[in-house]
Coordinates of C-alpha atoms in Angstrom, one line a residue:
Chain A
X188 CA 103.1 114.0 115.7
X189 CA 102.4 117.0 113.5
X190 CA 104.8 118.2 112.4
X191 CA 106.6 114.9 112.3
X192 CA 108.3 114.3 115.6
X193 CA 111.6 112.5 114.7
X194 CA 112.2 111.4 118.4
X195 CA 108.8 109.8 118.5
X196 CA 109.2 108.4 114.9
X197 CA 112.4 106.6 116.2
X198 CA 110.7 105.2 119.2
X199 CA 108.0 103.8 117.0
X200 CA 110.5 102.4 114.5
X201 CA 111.9 100.5 117.5
X202 CA 108.6 98.5 117.6
X203 CA 108.7 97.7 113.8
X204 CA 112.3 96.7 114.1
X205 CA 111.5 94.2 116.9
X206 CA 109.0 92.7 114.5
X207 CA 111.6 92.5 111.8
X208 CA 114.1 90.9 114.1
X209 CA 111.5 88.3 115.2
X210 CA 110.8 87.6 111.5
X211 CA 114.6 87.1 110.8
X212 CA 114.7 84.7 113.9
X213 CA 111.8 82.6 112.5
X214 CA 113.6 82.2 109.1
X215 CA 111.4 84.8 107.5
X216 CA 111.9 88.0 105.6
X217 CA 113.1 90.7 108.1
X218 CA 110.6 93.5 107.5
X219 CA 108.4 94.8 110.3
X220 CA 105.7 97.5 110.6
X221 CA 103.4 99.2 113.1
X222 CA 100.4 101.4 112.7
X223 CA 99.9 104.2 115.2
X224 CA 96.8 106.2 115.9
X225 CA 96.8 110.0 115.8
X226 CA 96.9 110.0 119.6
X227 CA 100.0 107.6 119.6
X228 CA 98.0 104.5 120.5
X229 CA 99.4 101.4 118.8
X230 CA 96.7 100.1 116.6
X231 CA 98.5 97.0 115.1
X232 CA 101.9 95.6 114.5
X233 CA 103.3 92.8 112.3
X234 CA 105.9 91.4 110.2
X235 CA 106.4 89.8 106.7
X236 CA 104.9 86.2 106.9
X237 CA 105.6 84.9 103.4
X238 CA 107.8 82.1 104.8
X239 CA 106.0 81.5 108.1
X240 CA 102.5 81.4 106.8
X241 CA 103.1 80.7 103.0
X242 CA 101.1 83.9 102.5
X243 CA 102.5 86.2 99.8
X244 CA 100.0 89.0 100.8
X245 CA 101.4 89.4 104.2
X246 CA 103.9 92.1 103.7
X247 CA 104.7 93.8 107.0
X248 CA 102.5 96.8 106.4
X249 CA 99.5 94.6 105.5
X250 CA 100.2 92.5 108.5
X251 CA 100.1 95.6 110.8
X252 CA 97.0 97.0 109.0
X253 CA 95.2 93.6 109.4
X254 CA 96.3 93.4 113.0
X255 CA 94.6 96.8 113.7
X256 CA 91.2 95.4 112.5
X257 CA 88.4 97.4 111.1
X258 CA 88.7 101.2 111.5
X259 CA 86.3 103.9 110.5
X260 CA 89.0 106.3 109.6
X261 CA 92.8 106.4 109.3
X262 CA 93.0 110.2 109.5
X263 CA 96.0 111.1 111.5
X264 CA 97.5 107.6 111.6
X265 CA 101.1 106.7 110.9
X266 CA 102.4 103.6 109.2
X267 CA 105.9 102.8 110.5
X268 CA 107.9 100.3 108.4
X269 CA 111.5 99.2 108.5
X270 CA 111.7 99.2 104.7
X271 CA 110.4 101.6 102.0
X272 CA 106.9 100.3 101.1
X273 CA 106.4 98.4 97.8
X274 CA 103.6 99.5 95.5
X275 CA 101.3 97.1 97.2
X276 CA 101.9 98.6 100.6
X277 CA 102.0 102.2 99.1
X278 CA 98.7 101.6 97.6
X279 CA 97.3 100.6 101.0
X280 CA 98.5 103.8 102.5
X281 CA 97.0 105.9 99.7
X282 CA 93.7 104.2 99.5
X283 CA 92.9 104.2 103.2
X284 CA 94.2 107.8 103.7
X285 CA 96.9 106.9 106.2
X286 CA 98.4 110.3 106.9
X287 CA 102.0 109.6 107.6
X288 CA 104.7 107.0 106.8
X289 CA 107.9 106.5 108.7
X290 CA 110.4 104.6 106.6
X291 CA 113.3 102.8 108.4
X292 CA 115.4 102.7 105.2
X293 CA 115.2 103.1 101.5
X294 CA 118.8 102.0 100.5
X295 CA 118.2 98.3 99.9
X296 CA 114.8 98.9 98.3
X297 CA 113.2 102.0 97.0
X298 CA 109.5 101.6 96.9
X299 CA 106.6 104.0 96.5
X300 CA 107.2 106.5 99.3
X301 CA 108.1 109.4 96.9
X302 CA 104.7 108.7 95.1
X303 CA 103.0 108.8 98.5
X304 CA 104.6 112.2 99.3
X305 CA 103.5 113.5 95.9
X306 CA 100.0 112.5 97.0
X307 CA 100.0 114.3 100.3
X308 CA 101.2 111.7 102.6
X309 CA 103.8 113.0 105.1
X310 CA 106.9 110.9 104.7
X311 CA 110.0 110.6 107.0
X312 CA 112.8 108.4 106.0
X313 CA 115.1 107.7 109.0
X314 CA 117.9 106.0 107.2
X315 CA 118.4 103.7 110.2
X316 CA 121.5 101.6 110.1
X317 CA 120.1 98.5 111.8
X318 CA 117.2 98.3 109.3
X319 CA 119.7 98.5 106.5
X320 CA 121.9 95.9 108.0
X321 CA 119.0 93.4 108.5
X322 CA 118.1 93.7 104.9
X323 CA 121.5 93.7 103.5
X324 CA 122.4 90.4 105.4
X325 CA 119.1 88.8 104.3
X326 CA 119.3 89.6 100.7
X327 CA 122.9 88.4 100.5
X328 CA 121.8 85.1 102.0
X329 CA 118.5 84.6 100.3
X330 CA 118.4 86.5 97.0
X331 CA 115.7 84.3 95.4
X332 CA 113.5 84.6 98.3
X333 CA 113.8 88.4 98.3
X334 CA 113.1 88.5 94.6
X335 CA 109.9 86.4 95.1
X336 CA 108.7 88.7 97.8
X337 CA 108.8 91.8 95.6
X338 CA 107.8 90.0 92.3
X339 CA 111.1 90.5 90.8
X340 CA 112.1 87.9 88.2
Chain B
X30 CA 94.9 85.2 76.3
X31 CA 97.2 87.3 74.4
X32 CA 95.7 89.4 72.7
X33 CA 93.0 89.7 75.4
X34 CA 90.3 87.2 74.5
X35 CA 87.1 88.7 75.5
X36 CA 85.0 85.5 75.5
X37 CA 87.5 83.9 77.9
X38 CA 87.6 86.9 80.0
X39 CA 83.8 86.8 80.3
X40 CA 84.0 83.2 81.4
X41 CA 86.6 84.0 84.0
X42 CA 84.5 86.9 85.2
X43 CA 81.8 84.4 85.9
X44 CA 84.0 82.9 88.6
X45 CA 84.7 86.3 90.2
X46 CA 80.9 87.0 90.0
X47 CA 80.2 83.8 91.9
X48 CA 82.5 84.9 94.6
X49 CA 80.8 88.3 94.7
X50 CA 77.3 86.8 94.9
X51 CA 78.5 84.4 97.7
X52 CA 79.9 87.5 99.6
X53 CA 76.6 89.2 99.3
X54 CA 74.7 86.2 100.5
X55 CA 77.0 86.2 103.6
X56 CA 76.2 89.8 104.4
X57 CA 79.5 90.9 103.0
X58 CA 80.7 93.3 100.5
X59 CA 79.9 91.8 97.0
X60 CA 83.2 92.0 95.2
X61 CA 84.9 88.9 93.9
X62 CA 88.2 88.1 92.2
X63 CA 90.1 85.2 90.5
X64 CA 93.8 84.9 89.5
X65 CA 94.6 82.9 86.4
X66 CA 97.8 81.5 85.2
X67 CA 99.1 82.2 81.7
X68 CA 97.8 78.7 80.6
X69 CA 94.4 79.4 81.9
X70 CA 94.7 77.4 85.2
X71 CA 92.8 79.0 88.1
X72 CA 95.5 79.8 90.7
X73 CA 93.2 81.3 93.3
X74 CA 89.8 82.9 93.9
X75 CA 88.3 84.9 96.7
X76 CA 86.0 87.6 97.8
X77 CA 86.0 90.7 100.1
X78 CA 86.0 89.5 103.6
X79 CA 85.8 92.7 105.7
X80 CA 82.5 91.8 107.3
X81 CA 82.9 88.0 107.4
X82 CA 86.5 87.9 109.0
X83 CA 86.8 91.5 110.3
X84 CA 89.8 91.8 108.1
X85 CA 90.1 95.1 106.3
X86 CA 93.0 93.8 104.2
X87 CA 91.0 91.2 102.5
X88 CA 89.8 93.1 99.5
X89 CA 88.8 90.5 96.8
X90 CA 92.0 90.8 94.8
X91 CA 94.1 90.3 97.9
X92 CA 92.0 87.3 98.8
X93 CA 92.5 85.7 95.4
X94 CA 96.3 86.5 95.4
X95 CA 96.5 84.9 98.9
X96 CA 94.6 81.8 97.9
X97 CA 97.0 81.3 95.1
X98 CA 99.9 80.9 97.6
X99 CA 103.6 81.5 96.9
X100 CA 104.4 81.9 93.2
X101 CA 107.8 82.4 91.7
X102 CA 106.5 84.6 88.9
X103 CA 103.2 86.3 87.8
X104 CA 104.3 86.7 84.3
X105 CA 101.4 86.1 82.0
X106 CA 98.8 85.9 84.9
X107 CA 95.4 87.7 84.8
X108 CA 93.6 89.2 87.7
X109 CA 89.9 89.2 87.2
X110 CA 87.9 91.3 89.5
X111 CA 84.2 92.3 89.5
X112 CA 85.1 95.9 90.4
X113 CA 87.9 98.4 89.3
X114 CA 90.7 97.7 91.7
X115 CA 91.5 100.3 94.4
X116 CA 94.9 101.8 95.0
X117 CA 95.8 98.9 97.3
X118 CA 94.9 96.2 94.9
X119 CA 96.3 98.1 91.8
X120 CA 99.5 98.3 93.8
X121 CA 99.4 94.5 94.2
X122 CA 99.1 94.1 90.4
X123 CA 101.9 96.4 89.7
X124 CA 104.4 95.2 92.3
X125 CA 104.0 91.5 91.4
X126 CA 104.0 92.0 87.6
X127 CA 100.5 90.5 87.1
X128 CA 100.3 91.0 83.3
X129 CA 96.5 91.6 82.8
X130 CA 93.4 92.8 84.6
X131 CA 89.9 92.1 83.7
X132 CA 87.5 94.5 85.4
X133 CA 83.8 93.6 85.7
X134 CA 82.7 97.3 86.0
X135 CA 84.1 100.7 86.8
X136 CA 80.8 102.7 87.0
X137 CA 80.2 102.5 90.8
X138 CA 84.0 102.8 91.6
X139 CA 86.7 104.0 89.4
X140 CA 90.1 102.8 91.0
X141 CA 93.5 102.5 89.6
X142 CA 93.1 100.5 86.4
X143 CA 94.1 103.6 84.1
X144 CA 97.3 103.9 86.2
X145 CA 97.9 100.2 85.6
X146 CA 97.4 100.5 81.9
X147 CA 99.8 103.4 81.9
X148 CA 102.4 101.1 83.4
X149 CA 102.1 98.4 80.9
X150 CA 99.3 96.2 82.4
X151 CA 96.8 95.0 79.8
X152 CA 93.4 96.1 81.1
X153 CA 90.0 95.0 79.8
X154 CA 86.9 96.7 81.3
X155 CA 83.8 94.5 80.6
X156 CA 81.1 96.9 81.8
X157 CA 79.1 93.9 83.0
X158 CA 75.6 94.9 84.1
X159 CA 75.4 92.2 86.9
X160 CA 78.6 93.4 88.6
X161 CA 77.2 97.0 88.4
X162 CA 73.8 96.0 89.8
X163 CA 75.4 94.1 92.7
X164 CA 77.4 97.1 93.7
X165 CA 74.6 99.6 93.1
X166 CA 72.2 97.6 95.5
X167 CA 74.9 97.2 98.0
X168 CA 76.0 100.8 98.1
X169 CA 72.4 101.9 98.4
X170 CA 71.8 99.7 101.4
X171 CA 75.1 100.0 103.2
X172 CA 76.7 103.4 102.3
X173 CA 78.8 103.5 105.6
X174 CA 80.2 100.0 105.1
X175 CA 81.2 100.8 101.5
X176 CA 82.9 104.1 102.5
X177 CA 84.8 102.1 105.3
X178 CA 85.9 99.6 102.7
X179 CA 87.6 102.2 100.6
X180 CA 88.8 104.5 103.3
X181 CA 86.4 107.2 102.3
X182 CA 85.3 109.5 105.1

């Protein structure tokens, strides 16, 4: 995926979206992510598990990164996430040298993806309506839970 | 701890150092952290668990944050870590509004603590010789493992 192949990015977003929907169906925060290798292999996928596991560190991107296990290099990898990554997850991408980020939507939350682009990460924002709808509905129903998840008082 | 009380910061660093030593004794990466509430209550402590759990997301600061469980607010909290926090863990501090960071040492690795200070986090670097010695010895013995832990090819 170099240059960024939008058709492939949308296919990959489908996996992250399936995670987000599963999270919603569990009563969790509907954000999903998937980490792909340079050759297109799925390395790991996951979803926000704050509610399910009582674990505030399991943002979707961290869950996908964790599921991928130890890797010697992240060169050429792509983090696909249904929502713009927060500072925590943006820091993850920058620290480990993840090459690309595919963002489902950045309307309901604008995280650190511009900062990542400034630091050489290739970023593609797909502005996917289903990603936005999932978050809009969730935030309207559970505003305090959403604030908690992003450390917003 | 406002203004930053160095005596107290050094006491708290002792807990993070105990975690780092325990990690070393387990064959792990010798970095420890602890998260303290505004009133001085220990909320969570932990150590890097890449080797022990095969989990690349468990940097020490994330381990301490996770151990603290869900919190409605991080106002007034202090993250104490034996080593300057990487971008991932710096992003954690910024996103969740952790107010202060106590850094054991920044000689063997200079992470994002300057960036945090620029964004309003109170940062105290203690330049502790035991923290530095633990890392120097570890990096000399296991350079590839250290590179892996910070995504450095």
